[in-house]
Amino acid sequence: MESARESAVISGPLAGVRVIDMATVVMGPYAAQILGDLGADVIKIESPNDTVRVGALHRTPGMTPLNLNVNRNKRSVTLNLKDEGEHAKALELIGTADILITNMRIDALRRLGMDYDSLAAANPRLVYAHAQGFRSDSDRARLAAYDETVQAASGLLDLAQRAGDVGAPVVLPSIFGDKVAALTIVYAALAALVHQRATGRGQHIEVPMVDTLLAFNLVEHLQGRTFEPPMGPTGFPLSMNKGHRARPTKDGLAMVIPYSPQNFRDLFAAAGRPDLAEDPRVNGEFIDSARDGEDLAALLETVTPRLTTAQWAEVCAKHSIPFGPVLRLDEAAEDPYVQGGHLLDVAEHPSEGAYRVVGIPLDFSATPASVRRHAPLPGQHTDEVLGELARGEVRR
């Protein structure tokens, strides 16, 4: 990834596509940022009071770490949608768009004349991606949704409780629901864009967070409930194994995950415990994780402290045993793998100075994605964008 810089040069597979980001917090803005990384011209219609602009860590008010990470490759336009003249400008701007992303409540959108039916009448090519907590046809449609409540409603906390055997499970320490939904918005919008290019018609896309995360969780966890009548409970056995955790090494923590009987025997021999390789549980055709998983995990933790993390890395590479050191995020920028992928390069922001840019985790051989614009100040591009609008300069 090249360093972030202000540039009018458009590159990437979505060059020529215009996206209007009329979303707040993370889900919608993150989706729009990804489309911007892929080359789209993303215009953010925003309020300066967006949650991502609020936080203790900043050099300039509103320029928080979260804002820098979800609003790059965008132009910021501040418009008061309750003002008649500025509302008209917003509608005119949306009329130039291929894709609109919003997570505003449907009642508010209707009052503003910014629901799909109203906007599609003026711009039938518009791909309208509406993200919300729950399906619009459900009795929960008007409920507020936050990542923690979505993790609960999608069954993720139930899985955490059962796997950890705890009474009160902790939510996954990541805004998981928002980001999974954001990725879903991206692929749904791109699919609709293909249809738009073929037919000249847009469409309405609804992305409910709870439905999205529930479907995501059930890919492997539906298990015995796949069948009717059920053949067993939900929960993918390997993931639900309580011994499925990082192991202590001589100098740290690492994921050392022997899967096959041979993996276990090689690991025990490397730890200087060849006697354990004679255990009948690691000498069959396969490891019975449901029956022996937890006991074998406990046995593993008696031998992994015998070697350092680096020594285990060599052993596991030699014997094809799944292995991964636990990355400390505070040390990520110094990690050779992270540096090699340009995943946390330093760039110079016009107002914020030096900062770390979260890299683009993919590579296109013909149409490379790039970070072309730093996250903007609130309303930084209002005059520029409205000037283009007045002159009829619409990039497609």
GROMACS .gro file of C-alpha atoms in nm, residues 1-390:
model
  390
    1MET     CA    1   0.000   0.000   0.000
    2GLU     CA    2   0.131   0.342  -0.089
    3SER     CA    3   0.132   0.614   0.174
    4ALA     CA    4  -0.190   0.810   0.218
    5ARG     CA    5  -0.185   1.140   0.037
    6GLU     CA    6  -0.429   1.394  -0.099
    7SER     CA    7  -0.473   1.317  -0.466
    8ALA     CA    8  -0.735   1.376  -0.731
    9VAL     CA    9  -0.610   1.071  -0.921
   10ILE     CA   10  -0.876   0.802  -0.930
   11SER     CA   11  -0.757   0.443  -0.937
   12GLY     CA   12  -0.892   0.104  -0.847
   13PRO     CA   13  -1.160  -0.124  -0.990
   14LEU     CA   14  -1.442   0.115  -0.889
   15ALA     CA   15  -1.298   0.424  -1.061
   16GLY     CA   16  -1.590   0.624  -1.201
   17VAL     CA   17  -1.842   0.500  -0.943
   18ARG     CA   18  -1.994   0.762  -0.714
   19VAL     CA   19  -2.103   0.670  -0.360
   20ILE     CA   20  -2.295   0.890  -0.118
   21ASP     CA   21  -2.223   0.803   0.245
   22MET     CA   22  -2.516   0.925   0.452
   23ALA     CA   23  -2.445   0.695   0.747
   24THR     CA   24  -2.316   0.739   1.100
   25VAL     CA   25  -2.099   0.549   1.350
   26VAL     CA   26  -1.912   0.253   1.191
   27MET     CA   27  -2.122   0.007   0.989
   28GLY     CA   28  -2.219   0.228   0.695
   29PRO     CA   29  -1.908   0.449   0.697
   30TYR     CA   30  -1.677   0.145   0.703
   31ALA     CA   31  -1.858  -0.001   0.402
   32ALA     CA   32  -1.826   0.331   0.218
   33GLN     CA   33  -1.457   0.352   0.311
   34ILE     CA   34  -1.392   0.010   0.155
   35LEU     CA   35  -1.566   0.122  -0.165
   36GLY     CA   36  -1.346   0.433  -0.155
   37ASP     CA   37  -1.033   0.220  -0.114
   38LEU     CA   38  -1.145   0.035  -0.428
   39GLY     CA   39  -1.152   0.360  -0.625
   40ALA     CA   40  -1.504   0.498  -0.585
   41ASP     CA   41  -1.561   0.872  -0.543
   42VAL     CA   42  -1.718   0.872  -0.195
   43ILE     CA   43  -1.895   1.186  -0.077
   44LYS     CA   44  -1.992   1.191   0.289
   45ILE     CA   45  -2.295   1.400   0.379
   46GLU     CA   46  -2.240   1.442   0.749
   47SER     CA   47  -2.313   1.618   1.069
   48PRO     CA   48  -2.005   1.737   1.261
   49ASN     CA   49  -2.151   1.563   1.567
   50ASP     CA   50  -2.115   1.209   1.428
   51THR     CA   51  -2.021   0.965   1.705
   52VAL     CA   52  -1.695   0.865   1.537
   53ARG     CA   53  -1.580   1.226   1.567
   54VAL     CA   54  -1.632   1.227   1.944
   55GLY     CA   55  -1.351   1.103   2.168
   56ALA     CA   56  -1.075   1.203   2.405
   57LEU     CA   57  -0.791   1.113   2.168
   58HIS     CA   58  -0.743   1.378   1.900
   59ARG     CA   59  -0.513   1.658   1.794
   60THR     CA   60  -0.791   1.850   1.620
   61PRO     CA   61  -1.152   1.832   1.747
   62GLY     CA   62  -1.343   1.568   1.554
   63MET     CA   63  -1.034   1.393   1.417
   64THR     CA   64  -1.039   1.087   1.641
   65PRO     CA   65  -0.863   0.755   1.572
   66LEU     CA   66  -1.194   0.591   1.476
   67ASN     CA   67  -1.275   0.873   1.236
   68LEU     CA   68  -0.932   0.845   1.072
   69ASN     CA   69  -0.993   0.473   1.023
   70VAL     CA   70  -1.342   0.478   0.867
   71ASN     CA   71  -1.356   0.804   0.674
   72ARG     CA   72  -1.048   0.803   0.453
   73ASN     CA   73  -1.088   0.821   0.075
   74LYS     CA   74  -1.395   1.042   0.120
   75ARG     CA   75  -1.491   1.403   0.060
   76SER     CA   76  -1.687   1.559   0.345
   77VAL     CA   77  -1.988   1.778   0.276
   78THR     CA   78  -2.175   1.932   0.568
   79LEU     CA   79  -2.541   1.995   0.491
   80ASN     CA   80  -2.831   2.062   0.725
   81LEU     CA   81  -3.103   1.835   0.590
   82LYS     CA   82  -3.369   2.033   0.780
   83ASP     CA   83  -3.279   2.350   0.589
   84GLU     CA   84  -3.481   2.375   0.269
   85GLY     CA   85  -3.197   2.500   0.051
   86GLU     CA   86  -2.935   2.260   0.183
   87HIS     CA   87  -3.185   1.972   0.168
   88ALA     CA   88  -3.235   2.050  -0.201
   89LYS     CA   89  -2.858   2.043  -0.255
   90ALA     CA   90  -2.839   1.701  -0.085
   91LEU     CA   91  -3.112   1.565  -0.313
   92GLU     CA   92  -2.935   1.705  -0.617
   93LEU     CA   93  -2.610   1.545  -0.504
   94ILE     CA   94  -2.777   1.207  -0.446
   95GLY     CA   95  -2.914   1.237  -0.799
   96THR     CA   96  -2.557   1.203  -0.929
   97ALA     CA   97  -2.483   0.887  -0.729
   98ASP     CA   98  -2.457   0.521  -0.823
   99ILE     CA   99  -2.480   0.400  -0.461
  100LEU     CA  100  -2.626   0.552  -0.145
  101ILE     CA  101  -2.546   0.404   0.197
  102THR     CA  102  -2.752   0.510   0.498
  103ASN     CA  103  -2.846   0.382   0.843
  104MET     CA  104  -3.094   0.657   0.929
  105ARG     CA  105  -3.428   0.544   1.073
  106ILE     CA  106  -3.685   0.482   0.802
  107ASP     CA  107  -3.934   0.729   0.955
  108ALA     CA  108  -3.674   1.007   0.942
  109LEU     CA  109  -3.585   0.917   0.583
  110ARG     CA  110  -3.950   0.937   0.479
  111ARG     CA  111  -3.994   1.276   0.645
  112LEU     CA  112  -3.692   1.400   0.451
  113GLY     CA  113  -3.810   1.248   0.124
  114MET     CA  114  -3.497   1.034   0.123
  115ASP     CA  115  -3.654   0.691   0.138
  116TYR     CA  116  -3.589   0.461  -0.157
  117ASP     CA  117  -3.916   0.521  -0.340
  118SER     CA  118  -3.875   0.898  -0.328
  119LEU     CA  119  -3.512   0.897  -0.445
  120ALA     CA  120  -3.553   0.625  -0.709
  121ALA     CA  121  -3.824   0.830  -0.878
  122ALA     CA  122  -3.561   1.095  -0.955
  123ASN     CA  123  -3.264   0.859  -0.999
  124PRO     CA  124  -3.382   0.512  -1.113
  125ARG     CA  125  -3.017   0.398  -1.139
  126LEU     CA  126  -2.963   0.440  -0.765
  127VAL     CA  127  -2.844   0.142  -0.561
  128TYR     CA  128  -2.988   0.220  -0.218
  129ALA     CA  129  -2.826   0.029   0.068
  130HIS     CA  130  -3.017   0.071   0.394
  131ALA     CA  131  -2.850  -0.075   0.704
  132GLN     CA  132  -3.040  -0.117   1.028
  133GLY     CA  133  -3.054  -0.335   1.338
  134PHE     CA  134  -3.359  -0.548   1.256
  135ARG     CA  135  -3.568  -0.630   0.947
  136SER     CA  136  -3.812  -0.359   0.845
  137ASP     CA  137  -4.101  -0.609   0.832
  138SER     CA  138  -4.046  -0.731   1.191
  139ASP     CA  139  -4.193  -0.612   1.519
  140ARG     CA  140  -3.840  -0.503   1.618
  141ALA     CA  141  -3.795  -0.275   1.317
  142ARG     CA  142  -3.789   0.049   1.515
  143LEU     CA  143  -3.568  -0.072   1.798
  144ALA     CA  144  -3.223   0.080   1.841
  145ALA     CA  145  -2.939  -0.165   1.783
  146TYR     CA  146  -2.586  -0.158   1.919
  147ASP     CA  147  -2.310  -0.407   1.858
  148GLU     CA  148  -2.345  -0.559   2.205
  149THR     CA  149  -2.720  -0.615   2.164
  150VAL     CA  150  -2.667  -0.755   1.815
  151GLN     CA  151  -2.409  -1.002   1.946
  152ALA     CA  152  -2.672  -1.113   2.198
  153ALA     CA  153  -2.960  -1.134   1.950
  154SER     CA  154  -2.751  -1.326   1.694
  155GLY     CA  155  -2.656  -1.607   1.933
  156LEU     CA  156  -2.291  -1.505   1.955
  157LEU     CA  157  -2.305  -1.456   2.332
  158ASP     CA  158  -2.474  -1.795   2.372
  159LEU     CA  159  -2.179  -1.954   2.191
  160ALA     CA  160  -1.933  -1.760   2.409
  161GLN     CA  161  -2.115  -1.869   2.725
  162ARG     CA  162  -2.119  -2.237   2.627
  163ALA     CA  163  -1.761  -2.247   2.497
  164GLY     CA  164  -1.625  -2.067   2.802
  165ASP     CA  165  -1.858  -2.235   3.050
  166VAL     CA  166  -1.928  -1.901   3.218
  167GLY     CA  167  -2.243  -1.753   3.365
  168ALA     CA  168  -2.210  -1.406   3.215
  169PRO     CA  169  -2.022  -1.411   2.883
  170VAL     CA  170  -1.818  -1.110   2.776
  171VAL     CA  171  -1.901  -0.965   2.435
  172LEU     CA  172  -1.640  -1.022   2.166
  173PRO     CA  173  -1.397  -0.730   2.212
  174SER     CA  174  -1.455  -0.597   1.862
  175ILE     CA  175  -1.749  -0.417   1.701
  176PHE     CA  176  -1.805  -0.745   1.525
  177GLY     CA  177  -2.167  -0.699   1.418
  178ASP     CA  178  -2.099  -0.358   1.265
  179LYS     CA  179  -1.802  -0.479   1.064
  180VAL     CA  180  -1.961  -0.804   0.940
  181ALA     CA  181  -2.265  -0.601   0.833
  182ALA     CA  182  -2.034  -0.348   0.662
  183LEU     CA  183  -1.871  -0.623   0.457
  184THR     CA  184  -2.219  -0.750   0.368
  185ILE     CA  185  -2.318  -0.401   0.250
  186VAL     CA  186  -2.009  -0.393   0.028
  187TYR     CA  187  -2.074  -0.720  -0.154
  188ALA     CA  188  -2.448  -0.654  -0.180
  189ALA     CA  189  -2.389  -0.307  -0.327
  190LEU     CA  190  -2.134  -0.442  -0.575
  191ALA     CA  191  -2.376  -0.715  -0.687
  192ALA     CA  192  -2.648  -0.454  -0.736
  193LEU     CA  193  -2.398  -0.236  -0.925
  194VAL     CA  194  -2.338  -0.521  -1.173
  195HIS     CA  195  -2.716  -0.538  -1.224
  196GLN     CA  196  -2.732  -0.161  -1.264
  197ARG     CA  197  -2.462  -0.166  -1.531
  198ALA     CA  198  -2.646  -0.440  -1.721
  199THR     CA  199  -3.000  -0.297  -1.697
  200GLY     CA  200  -2.969   0.072  -1.610
  201ARG     CA  201  -3.182   0.011  -1.302
  202GLY     CA  202  -3.095   0.040  -0.935
  203GLN     CA  203  -3.266  -0.130  -0.644
  204HIS     CA  204  -3.326  -0.122  -0.271
  205ILE     CA  205  -3.099  -0.333  -0.046
  206GLU     CA  206  -3.181  -0.394   0.319
  207VAL     CA  207  -2.902  -0.516   0.548
  208PRO     CA  208  -3.031  -0.597   0.899
  209MET     CA  209  -2.740  -0.644   1.140
  210VAL     CA  210  -2.903  -0.921   1.346
  211ASP     CA  211  -3.001  -1.130   1.044
  212THR     CA  212  -2.657  -1.084   0.892
  213LEU     CA  213  -2.468  -1.190   1.204
  214LEU     CA  214  -2.704  -1.479   1.280
  215ALA     CA  215  -2.655  -1.620   0.930
  216PHE     CA  216  -2.279  -1.569   0.970
  217ASN     CA  217  -2.274  -1.761   1.300
  218LEU     CA  218  -2.488  -2.049   1.176
  219VAL     CA  219  -2.260  -2.142   0.884
  220GLU     CA  220  -2.079  -2.389   1.109
  221HIS     CA  221  -2.275  -2.368   1.434
  222LEU     CA  222  -2.616  -2.492   1.315
  223GLN     CA  223  -2.475  -2.846   1.331
  224GLY     CA  224  -2.728  -3.101   1.463
  225ARG     CA  225  -3.016  -2.855   1.423
  226THR     CA  226  -2.953  -2.863   1.049
  227PHE     CA  227  -3.168  -3.174   1.036
  228GLU     CA  228  -3.537  -3.206   1.114
  229PRO     CA  229  -3.596  -3.367   1.352
  230PRO     CA  230  -3.270  -3.249   1.513
  231MET     CA  231  -2.981  -3.493   1.534
  232GLY     CA  232  -2.803  -3.296   1.805
  233PRO     CA  233  -2.749  -2.948   1.949
  234THR     CA  234  -2.610  -2.638   1.782
  235GLY     CA  235  -2.240  -2.559   1.816
  236PHE     CA  236  -1.944  -2.662   1.599
  237PRO     CA  237  -1.758  -2.910   1.824
  238LEU     CA  238  -1.407  -2.795   1.737
  239SER     CA  239  -1.487  -2.430   1.805
  240MET     CA  240  -1.679  -2.513   2.121
  241ASN     CA  241  -1.393  -2.718   2.268
  242LYS     CA  242  -1.302  -2.553   2.598
  243GLY     CA  243  -0.939  -2.646   2.540
  244HIS     CA  244  -0.930  -2.444   2.220
  245ARG     CA  245  -0.714  -2.165   2.360
  246ALA     CA  246  -0.368  -2.011   2.353
  247ARG     CA  247  -0.095  -2.215   2.525
  248PRO     CA  248   0.175  -2.082   2.758
  249THR     CA  249   0.527  -2.108   2.617
  250LYS     CA  250   0.854  -2.054   2.798
  251ASP     CA  251   0.841  -1.682   2.718
  252GLY     CA  252   0.486  -1.597   2.614
  253LEU     CA  253   0.167  -1.729   2.454
  254ALA     CA  254   0.099  -1.904   2.126
  255MET     CA  255  -0.175  -2.097   1.952
  256VAL     CA  256  -0.035  -2.450   1.921
  257ILE     CA  257  -0.314  -2.662   1.775
  258PRO     CA  258  -0.221  -3.024   1.694
  259TYR     CA  259  -0.509  -3.176   1.497
  260SER     CA  260  -0.392  -3.523   1.395
  261PRO     CA  261  -0.254  -3.808   1.609
  262GLN     CA  262   0.083  -3.759   1.436
  263ASN     CA  263   0.076  -3.388   1.528
  264PHE     CA  264   0.039  -3.481   1.894
  265ARG     CA  265   0.315  -3.742   1.884
  266ASP     CA  266   0.559  -3.506   1.712
  267LEU     CA  267   0.478  -3.230   1.959
  268PHE     CA  268   0.529  -3.452   2.263
  269ALA     CA  269   0.862  -3.579   2.124
  270ALA     CA  270   0.983  -3.222   2.059
  271ALA     CA  271   0.896  -3.128   2.417
  272GLY     CA  272   1.112  -3.410   2.549
  273ARG     CA  273   0.817  -3.625   2.652
  274PRO     CA  274   0.822  -3.922   2.409
  275ASP     CA  275   0.642  -4.124   2.676
  276LEU     CA  276   0.328  -3.920   2.614
  277ALA     CA  277   0.338  -4.018   2.248
  278GLU     CA  278   0.242  -4.370   2.360
  279ASP     CA  279  -0.095  -4.246   2.491
  280PRO     CA  280  -0.367  -4.448   2.311
  281ARG     CA  281  -0.573  -4.132   2.261
  282VAL     CA  282  -0.310  -4.005   2.014
  283ASN     CA  283  -0.252  -4.335   1.838
  284GLY     CA  284  -0.586  -4.395   1.668
  285GLU     CA  285  -0.700  -4.291   1.321
  286PHE     CA  286  -0.818  -3.952   1.444
  287ILE     CA  287  -0.847  -3.739   1.758
  288ASP     CA  288  -1.187  -3.769   1.923
  289SER     CA  289  -1.226  -3.402   2.017
  290ALA     CA  290  -1.568  -3.446   2.175
  291ARG     CA  291  -1.442  -3.719   2.409
  292ASP     CA  292  -1.075  -3.633   2.462
  293GLY     CA  293  -1.034  -3.270   2.352
  294GLU     CA  294  -1.033  -3.107   2.692
  295ASP     CA  295  -0.810  -3.370   2.855
  296LEU     CA  296  -0.557  -3.351   2.573
  297ALA     CA  297  -0.563  -2.970   2.594
  298ALA     CA  298  -0.474  -2.990   2.961
  299LEU     CA  299  -0.193  -3.234   2.877
  300LEU     CA  300  -0.060  -3.000   2.610
  301GLU     CA  301  -0.034  -2.717   2.860
  302THR     CA  302   0.199  -2.923   3.076
  303VAL     CA  303   0.453  -2.947   2.792
  304THR     CA  304   0.429  -2.621   2.591
  305PRO     CA  305   0.613  -2.419   2.863
  306ARG     CA  306   0.923  -2.632   2.793
  307LEU     CA  307   1.011  -2.437   2.475
  308THR     CA  308   1.010  -2.070   2.378
  309THR     CA  309   0.762  -1.930   2.128
  310ALA     CA  310   1.037  -1.914   1.862
  311GLN     CA  311   1.136  -2.275   1.928
  312TRP     CA  312   0.775  -2.390   1.896
  313ALA     CA  313   0.750  -2.198   1.569
  314GLU     CA  314   1.038  -2.405   1.430
  315VAL     CA  315   0.900  -2.734   1.561
  316CYS     CA  316   0.553  -2.669   1.427
  317ALA     CA  317   0.678  -2.556   1.086
  318LYS     CA  318   0.891  -2.872   1.058
  319HIS     CA  319   0.602  -3.104   1.145
  320SER     CA  320   0.314  -2.908   0.986
  321ILE     CA  321   0.146  -2.844   1.320
  322PRO     CA  322  -0.087  -2.539   1.314
  323PHE     CA  323   0.086  -2.260   1.505
  324GLY     CA  324   0.059  -1.887   1.556
  325PRO     CA  325   0.222  -1.654   1.809
  326VAL     CA  326  -0.018  -1.424   1.994
  327LEU     CA  327   0.030  -1.079   1.845
  328ARG     CA  328   0.026  -0.799   2.102
  329LEU     CA  329  -0.154  -0.515   1.928
  330ASP     CA  330   0.064  -0.255   2.100
  331GLU     CA  331   0.359  -0.419   1.923
  332ALA     CA  332   0.189  -0.477   1.586
  333ALA     CA  333   0.365  -0.190   1.407
  334GLU     CA  334   0.704  -0.352   1.479
  335ASP     CA  335   0.599  -0.699   1.364
  336PRO     CA  336   0.790  -0.798   1.045
  337TYR     CA  337   0.479  -0.953   0.888
  338VAL     CA  338   0.273  -0.638   0.948
  339GLN     CA  339   0.553  -0.420   0.813
  340GLY     CA  340   0.593  -0.638   0.504
  341GLY     CA  341   0.226  -0.598   0.419
  342HIS     CA  342   0.227  -0.219   0.481
  343LEU     CA  343  -0.059  -0.274   0.725
  344LEU     CA  344   0.040   0.008   0.963
  345ASP     CA  345   0.251   0.254   0.765
  346VAL     CA  346   0.307   0.609   0.890
  347ALA     CA  347   0.160   0.890   0.680
  348GLU     CA  348   0.143   1.267   0.719
  349HIS     CA  349  -0.207   1.410   0.763
  350PRO     CA  350  -0.245   1.780   0.666
  351SER     CA  351  -0.402   1.872   1.000
  352GLU     CA  352  -0.312   1.579   1.228
  353GLY     CA  353   0.054   1.526   1.140
  354ALA     CA  354   0.208   1.180   1.152
  355TYR     CA  355  -0.035   0.893   1.204
  356ARG     CA  356  -0.067   0.521   1.138
  357VAL     CA  357  -0.277   0.421   0.839
  358VAL     CA  358  -0.455   0.085   0.858
  359GLY     CA  359  -0.351  -0.080   0.533
  360ILE     CA  360  -0.565  -0.230   0.257
  361PRO     CA  361  -0.554  -0.608   0.312
  362LEU     CA  362  -0.583  -0.717  -0.052
  363ASP     CA  363  -0.403  -0.675  -0.381
  364PHE     CA  364  -0.529  -0.623  -0.736
  365SER     CA  365  -0.283  -0.697  -1.015
  366ALA     CA  366  -0.445  -0.466  -1.272
  367THR     CA  367  -0.646  -0.209  -1.075
  368PRO     CA  368  -0.473  -0.154  -0.740
  369ALA     CA  369  -0.668  -0.017  -0.448
  370SER     CA  370  -0.512   0.277  -0.269
  371VAL     CA  371  -0.543   0.533   0.008
  372ARG     CA  372  -0.569   0.854  -0.193
  373ARG     CA  373  -0.726   1.088   0.058
  374HIS     CA  374  -0.682   1.133   0.431
  375ALA     CA  375  -0.996   1.139   0.645
  376PRO     CA  376  -1.134   1.491   0.597
  377LEU     CA  377  -1.224   1.761   0.845
  378PRO     CA  378  -1.601   1.809   0.883
  379GLY     CA  379  -1.729   1.988   0.574
  380GLN     CA  380  -1.381   2.017   0.425
  381HIS     CA  381  -1.504   1.958   0.069
  382THR     CA  382  -1.844   2.129   0.083
  383ASP     CA  383  -1.747   2.415  -0.150
  384GLU     CA  384  -1.557   2.184  -0.384
  385VAL     CA  385  -1.838   1.932  -0.424
  386LEU     CA  386  -2.119   2.187  -0.449
  387GLY     CA  387  -1.910   2.377  -0.704
  388GLU     CA  388  -1.884   2.062  -0.916
  389LEU     CA  389  -2.257   2.016  -0.879
  390ALA     CA  390  -2.327   2.370  -0.999
   0.00000   0.00000   0.00000
